[in-house]
CSV table of C-alpha atoms in Angstrom, one decimal:
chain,number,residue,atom,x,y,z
A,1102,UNK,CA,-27.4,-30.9,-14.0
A,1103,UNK,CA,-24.6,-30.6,-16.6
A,1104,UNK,CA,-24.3,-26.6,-16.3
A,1105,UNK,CA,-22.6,-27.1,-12.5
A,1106,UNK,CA,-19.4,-29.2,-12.3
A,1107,UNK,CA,-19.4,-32.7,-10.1
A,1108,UNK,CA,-21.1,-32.3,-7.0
A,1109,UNK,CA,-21.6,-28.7,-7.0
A,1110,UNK,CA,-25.6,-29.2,-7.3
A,1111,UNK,CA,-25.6,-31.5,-3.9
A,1112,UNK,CA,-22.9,-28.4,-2.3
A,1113,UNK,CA,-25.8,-25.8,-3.3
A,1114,UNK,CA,-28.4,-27.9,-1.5
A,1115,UNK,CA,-26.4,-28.2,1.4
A,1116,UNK,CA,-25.4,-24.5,2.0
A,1117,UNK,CA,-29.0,-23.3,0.9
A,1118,UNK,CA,-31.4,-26.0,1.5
A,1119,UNK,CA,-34.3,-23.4,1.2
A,1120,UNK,CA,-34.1,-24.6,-2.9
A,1121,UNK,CA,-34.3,-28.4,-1.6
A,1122,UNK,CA,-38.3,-27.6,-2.0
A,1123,UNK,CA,-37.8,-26.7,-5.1
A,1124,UNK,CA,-39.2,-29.9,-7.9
A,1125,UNK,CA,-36.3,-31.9,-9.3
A,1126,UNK,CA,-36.6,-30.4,-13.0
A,1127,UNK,CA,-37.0,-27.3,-11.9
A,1128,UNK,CA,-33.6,-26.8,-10.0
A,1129,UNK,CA,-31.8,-29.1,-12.5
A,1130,UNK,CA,-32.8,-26.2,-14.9
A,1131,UNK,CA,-31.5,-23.9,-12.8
A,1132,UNK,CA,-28.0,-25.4,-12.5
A,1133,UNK,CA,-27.8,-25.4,-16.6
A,1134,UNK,CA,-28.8,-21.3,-16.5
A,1135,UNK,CA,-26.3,-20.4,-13.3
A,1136,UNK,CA,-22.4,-20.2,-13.9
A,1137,UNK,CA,-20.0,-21.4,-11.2
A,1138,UNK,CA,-17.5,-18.2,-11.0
A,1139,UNK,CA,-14.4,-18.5,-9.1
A,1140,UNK,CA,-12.6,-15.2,-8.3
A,1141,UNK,CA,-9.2,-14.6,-6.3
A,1142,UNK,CA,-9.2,-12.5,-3.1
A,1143,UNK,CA,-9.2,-8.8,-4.0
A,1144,UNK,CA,-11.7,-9.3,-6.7
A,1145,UNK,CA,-14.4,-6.4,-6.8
A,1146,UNK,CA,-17.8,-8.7,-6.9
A,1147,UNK,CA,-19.7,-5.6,-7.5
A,1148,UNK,CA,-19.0,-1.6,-7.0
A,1149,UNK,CA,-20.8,1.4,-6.4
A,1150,UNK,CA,-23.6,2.4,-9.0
A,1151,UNK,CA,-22.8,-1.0,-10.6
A,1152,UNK,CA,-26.4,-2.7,-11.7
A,1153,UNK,CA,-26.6,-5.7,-10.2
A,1154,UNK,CA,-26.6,-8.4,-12.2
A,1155,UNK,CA,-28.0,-11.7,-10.7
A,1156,UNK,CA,-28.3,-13.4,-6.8
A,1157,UNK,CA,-25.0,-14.9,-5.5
A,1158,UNK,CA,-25.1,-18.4,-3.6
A,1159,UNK,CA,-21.7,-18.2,-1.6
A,1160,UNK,CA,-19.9,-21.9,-2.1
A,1161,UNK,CA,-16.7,-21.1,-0.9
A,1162,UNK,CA,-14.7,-17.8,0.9
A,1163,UNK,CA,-16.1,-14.2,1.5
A,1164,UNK,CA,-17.3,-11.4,0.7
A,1165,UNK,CA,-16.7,-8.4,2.5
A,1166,UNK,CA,-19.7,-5.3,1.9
A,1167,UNK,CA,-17.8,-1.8,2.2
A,1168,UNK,CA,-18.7,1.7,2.0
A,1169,UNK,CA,-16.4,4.7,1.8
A,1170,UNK,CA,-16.8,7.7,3.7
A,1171,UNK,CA,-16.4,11.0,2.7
A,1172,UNK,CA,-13.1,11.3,4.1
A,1173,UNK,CA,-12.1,8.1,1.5
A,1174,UNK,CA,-12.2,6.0,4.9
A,1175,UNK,CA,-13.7,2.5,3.9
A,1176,UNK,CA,-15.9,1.3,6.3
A,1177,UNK,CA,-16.8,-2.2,6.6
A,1178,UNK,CA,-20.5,-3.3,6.5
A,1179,UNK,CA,-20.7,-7.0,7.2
A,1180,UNK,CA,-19.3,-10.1,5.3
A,1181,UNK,CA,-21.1,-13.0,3.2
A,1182,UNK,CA,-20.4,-16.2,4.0
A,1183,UNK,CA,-21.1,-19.7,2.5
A,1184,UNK,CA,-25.0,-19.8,3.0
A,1185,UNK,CA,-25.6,-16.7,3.2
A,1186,UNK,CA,-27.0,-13.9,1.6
A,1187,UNK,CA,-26.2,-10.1,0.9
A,1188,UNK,CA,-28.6,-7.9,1.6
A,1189,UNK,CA,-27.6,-5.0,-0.7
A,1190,UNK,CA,-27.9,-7.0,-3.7
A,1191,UNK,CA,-31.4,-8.1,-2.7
A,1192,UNK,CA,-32.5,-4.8,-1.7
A,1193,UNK,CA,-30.7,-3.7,-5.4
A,1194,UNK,CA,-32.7,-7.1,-7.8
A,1195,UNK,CA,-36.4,-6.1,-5.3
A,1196,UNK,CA,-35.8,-2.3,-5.7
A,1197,UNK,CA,-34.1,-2.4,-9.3
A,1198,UNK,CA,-31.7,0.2,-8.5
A,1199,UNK,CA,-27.6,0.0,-8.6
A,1200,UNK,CA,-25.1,-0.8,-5.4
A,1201,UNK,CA,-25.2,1.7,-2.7
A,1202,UNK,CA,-21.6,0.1,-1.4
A,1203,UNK,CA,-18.8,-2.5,-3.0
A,1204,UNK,CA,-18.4,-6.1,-2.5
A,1205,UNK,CA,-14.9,-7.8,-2.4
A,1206,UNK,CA,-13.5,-11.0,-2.5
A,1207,UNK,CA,-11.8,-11.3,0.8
A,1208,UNK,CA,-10.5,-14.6,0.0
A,1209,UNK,CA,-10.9,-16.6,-3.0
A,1210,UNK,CA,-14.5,-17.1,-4.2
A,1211,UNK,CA,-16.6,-19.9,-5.2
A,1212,UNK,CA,-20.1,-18.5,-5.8
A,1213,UNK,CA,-22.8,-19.2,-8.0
A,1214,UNK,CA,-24.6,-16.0,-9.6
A,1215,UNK,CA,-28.7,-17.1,-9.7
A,1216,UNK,CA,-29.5,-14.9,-13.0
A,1217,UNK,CA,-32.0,-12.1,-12.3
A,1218,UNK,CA,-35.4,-13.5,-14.1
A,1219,UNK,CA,-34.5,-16.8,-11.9
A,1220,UNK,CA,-34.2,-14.9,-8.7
A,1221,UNK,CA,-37.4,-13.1,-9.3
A,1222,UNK,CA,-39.5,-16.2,-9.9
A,1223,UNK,CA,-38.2,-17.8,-6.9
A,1224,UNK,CA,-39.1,-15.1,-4.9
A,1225,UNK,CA,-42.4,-14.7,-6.2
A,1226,UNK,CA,-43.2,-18.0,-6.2
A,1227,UNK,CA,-41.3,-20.4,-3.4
A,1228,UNK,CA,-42.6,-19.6,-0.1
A,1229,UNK,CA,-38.6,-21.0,1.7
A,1230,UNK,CA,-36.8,-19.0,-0.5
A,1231,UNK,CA,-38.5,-15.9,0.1
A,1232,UNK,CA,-38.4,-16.6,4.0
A,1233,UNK,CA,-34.8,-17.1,3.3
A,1234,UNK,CA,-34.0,-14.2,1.4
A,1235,UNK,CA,-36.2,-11.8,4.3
A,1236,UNK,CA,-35.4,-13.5,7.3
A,1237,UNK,CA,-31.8,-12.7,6.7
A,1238,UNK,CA,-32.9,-9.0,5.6
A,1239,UNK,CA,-33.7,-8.9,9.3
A,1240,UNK,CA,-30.3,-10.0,10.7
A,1241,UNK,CA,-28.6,-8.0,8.8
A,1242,UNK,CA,-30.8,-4.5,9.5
A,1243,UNK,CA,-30.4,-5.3,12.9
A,1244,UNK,CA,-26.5,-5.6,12.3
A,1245,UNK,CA,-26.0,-2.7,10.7
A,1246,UNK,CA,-28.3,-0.4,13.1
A,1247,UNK,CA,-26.1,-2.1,16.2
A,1248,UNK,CA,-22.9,-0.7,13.5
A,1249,UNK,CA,-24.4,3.0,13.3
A,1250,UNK,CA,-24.9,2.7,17.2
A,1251,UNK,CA,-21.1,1.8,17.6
A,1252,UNK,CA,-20.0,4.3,14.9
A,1253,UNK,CA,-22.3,7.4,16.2
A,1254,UNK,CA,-21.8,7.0,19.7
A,1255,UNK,CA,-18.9,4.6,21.3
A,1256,UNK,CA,-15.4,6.1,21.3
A,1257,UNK,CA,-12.9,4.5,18.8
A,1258,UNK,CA,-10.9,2.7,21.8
A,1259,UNK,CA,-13.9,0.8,23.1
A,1260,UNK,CA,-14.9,-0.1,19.6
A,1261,UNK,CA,-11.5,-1.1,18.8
A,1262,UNK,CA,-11.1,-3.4,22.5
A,1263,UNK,CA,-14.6,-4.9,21.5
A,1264,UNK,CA,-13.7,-6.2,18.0
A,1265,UNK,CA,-10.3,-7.7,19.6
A,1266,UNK,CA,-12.6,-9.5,21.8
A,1267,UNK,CA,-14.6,-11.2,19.4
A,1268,UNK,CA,-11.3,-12.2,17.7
A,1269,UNK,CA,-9.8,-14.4,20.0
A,1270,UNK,CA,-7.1,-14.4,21.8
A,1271,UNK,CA,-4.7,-14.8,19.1
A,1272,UNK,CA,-5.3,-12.1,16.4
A,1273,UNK,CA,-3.3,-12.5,12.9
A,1274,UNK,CA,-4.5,-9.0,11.5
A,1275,UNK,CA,-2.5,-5.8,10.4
A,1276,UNK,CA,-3.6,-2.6,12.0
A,1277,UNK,CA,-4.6,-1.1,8.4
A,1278,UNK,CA,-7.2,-4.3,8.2
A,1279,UNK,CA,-8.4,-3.2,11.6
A,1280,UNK,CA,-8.7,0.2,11.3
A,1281,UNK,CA,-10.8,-0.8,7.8
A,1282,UNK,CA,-13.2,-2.8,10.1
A,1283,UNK,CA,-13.8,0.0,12.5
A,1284,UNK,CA,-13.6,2.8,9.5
A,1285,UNK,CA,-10.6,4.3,10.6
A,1286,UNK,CA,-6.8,5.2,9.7
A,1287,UNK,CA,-4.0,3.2,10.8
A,1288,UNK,CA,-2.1,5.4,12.3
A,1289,UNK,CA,-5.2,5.7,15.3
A,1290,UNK,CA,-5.7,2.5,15.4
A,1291,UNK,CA,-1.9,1.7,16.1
A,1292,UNK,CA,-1.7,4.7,18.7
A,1293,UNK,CA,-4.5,3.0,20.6
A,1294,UNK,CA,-3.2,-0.7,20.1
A,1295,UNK,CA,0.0,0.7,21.5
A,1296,UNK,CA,-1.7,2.7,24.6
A,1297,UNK,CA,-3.5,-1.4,25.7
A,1298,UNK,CA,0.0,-2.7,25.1
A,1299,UNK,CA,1.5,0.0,27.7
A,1300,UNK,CA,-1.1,-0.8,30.0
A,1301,UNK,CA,-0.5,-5.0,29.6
A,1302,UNK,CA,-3.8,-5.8,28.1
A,1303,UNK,CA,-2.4,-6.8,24.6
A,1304,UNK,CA,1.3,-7.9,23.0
A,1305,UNK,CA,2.1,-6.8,20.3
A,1306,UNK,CA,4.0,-8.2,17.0
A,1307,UNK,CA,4.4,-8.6,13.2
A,1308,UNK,CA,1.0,-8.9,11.8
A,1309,UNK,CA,-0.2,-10.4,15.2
A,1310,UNK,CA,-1.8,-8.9,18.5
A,1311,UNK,CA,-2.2,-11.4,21.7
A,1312,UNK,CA,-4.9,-10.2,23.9
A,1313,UNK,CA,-3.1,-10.8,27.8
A,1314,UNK,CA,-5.7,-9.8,29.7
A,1315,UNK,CA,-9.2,-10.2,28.5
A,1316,UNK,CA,-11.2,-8.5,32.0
A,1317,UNK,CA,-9.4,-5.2,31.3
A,1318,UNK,CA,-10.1,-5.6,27.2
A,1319,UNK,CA,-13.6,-5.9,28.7
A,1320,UNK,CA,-13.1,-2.5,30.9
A,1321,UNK,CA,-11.7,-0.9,27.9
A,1322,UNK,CA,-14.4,-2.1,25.9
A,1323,UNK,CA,-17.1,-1.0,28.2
A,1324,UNK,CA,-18.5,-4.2,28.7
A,1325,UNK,CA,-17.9,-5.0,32.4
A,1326,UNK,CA,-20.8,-2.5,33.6
């Protein structure tokens, strides 16, 4: 297993142990034909009407899946983590058509990119892979239709107390990087950050919001009903 450095092979098993079916030879040929990449954070992994060019087994970091809206708002998706899998470019290698969104590196990346002739084999012909790559196809449809529910019918300020919620209570975020998850502007998302800290529900400071009280966050966030 020469093509992957030190224990990278046993770290691929780990994370995705769907390949652990796969025979010896056959995955130690894999690791010879898949390059380890490591990119810093702010790498673009893949962009709009980019073809896609293999799989990607996440080692280390994440990527974050963004689409812009017309207004130029970028609108986040869902992240890849270690393990995991992104949806798009599956959808993109079974359909053979380009990205419909961008992938970024939002912190540095250690990921292995499965070449495409690979990741159509295993598909076609290991049964855990393929319940791998689907069963996640499922978690993620089912996150994104709960994310065009949000978007299309909850008002900003509940989104907004909702995703301070599943934070913490100790939130190390700039309003820009908040407003990108909800696909907003800043200067909203400050307006309402201040309106929670007039009311005592949140403190605010550099780079850092402290939720105060977390049964109003739930009011605001319409989850005490």
């Amino acid at each position: 297993m020469h093509g992957l450095p030190g224990n990278q092979p046993e770290s691929v098993l780990m994370l995705y142990p769907a390949l652990r079916s796969l025979p010896t030879e056959q995955f130690a040929a894999i690791c010879r034909a898949t390059a380890l990449l490591r990119l810093p954070a702010g790498t673009q992994v893949f962009t709009e009407k980019q073809n896609c060019l293999g799989f990607p087994l996440i080692l280390a970091g994440t990527i974050k899946v963004v689409k812009n809206t017309a207004a130029g708002r970028e609108l986040l998706l869902y992240r890849v983590e270690p393990g995991g899998s992104c949806i798009i470019t599956s959808s993109c290698l079974l359909a053979h058509s380009p990205y419909s969104a961008r992938g970024i590196a939002e912190t540095p990346l250690s990921l292995l990119l499965l070449p495409i002739p690979v990741f159509e084999k295993l598909i076609a012909e290991n049964g855990l892979f393929r319940d791998f790559v689907f069963h996640l196809f499922g978690d993620r449809i089912a996150e994104l239709l709960q994310l065009v529910e949000e978007v299309a019918f909850h008002r900003l300020d509940q989104r907004l107390a909702k995703l301070l919620l599943a934070k913490g209570g100790a939130i190390h975020a700039t309003h820009q990087a908040l407003a990108e998850e909800l696909g907003s502007v800043r200067e909203i998302v400050s307006r309402l950050l201040k309106g929670f800290a007039a009311q005592g529900v949140v403190g605010l400071g550099r780079e850092q919001i402290t939720v105060i009280d977390r049964d109003k966050l739930k009011q605001l966030a319409g989850l005490d009903r």
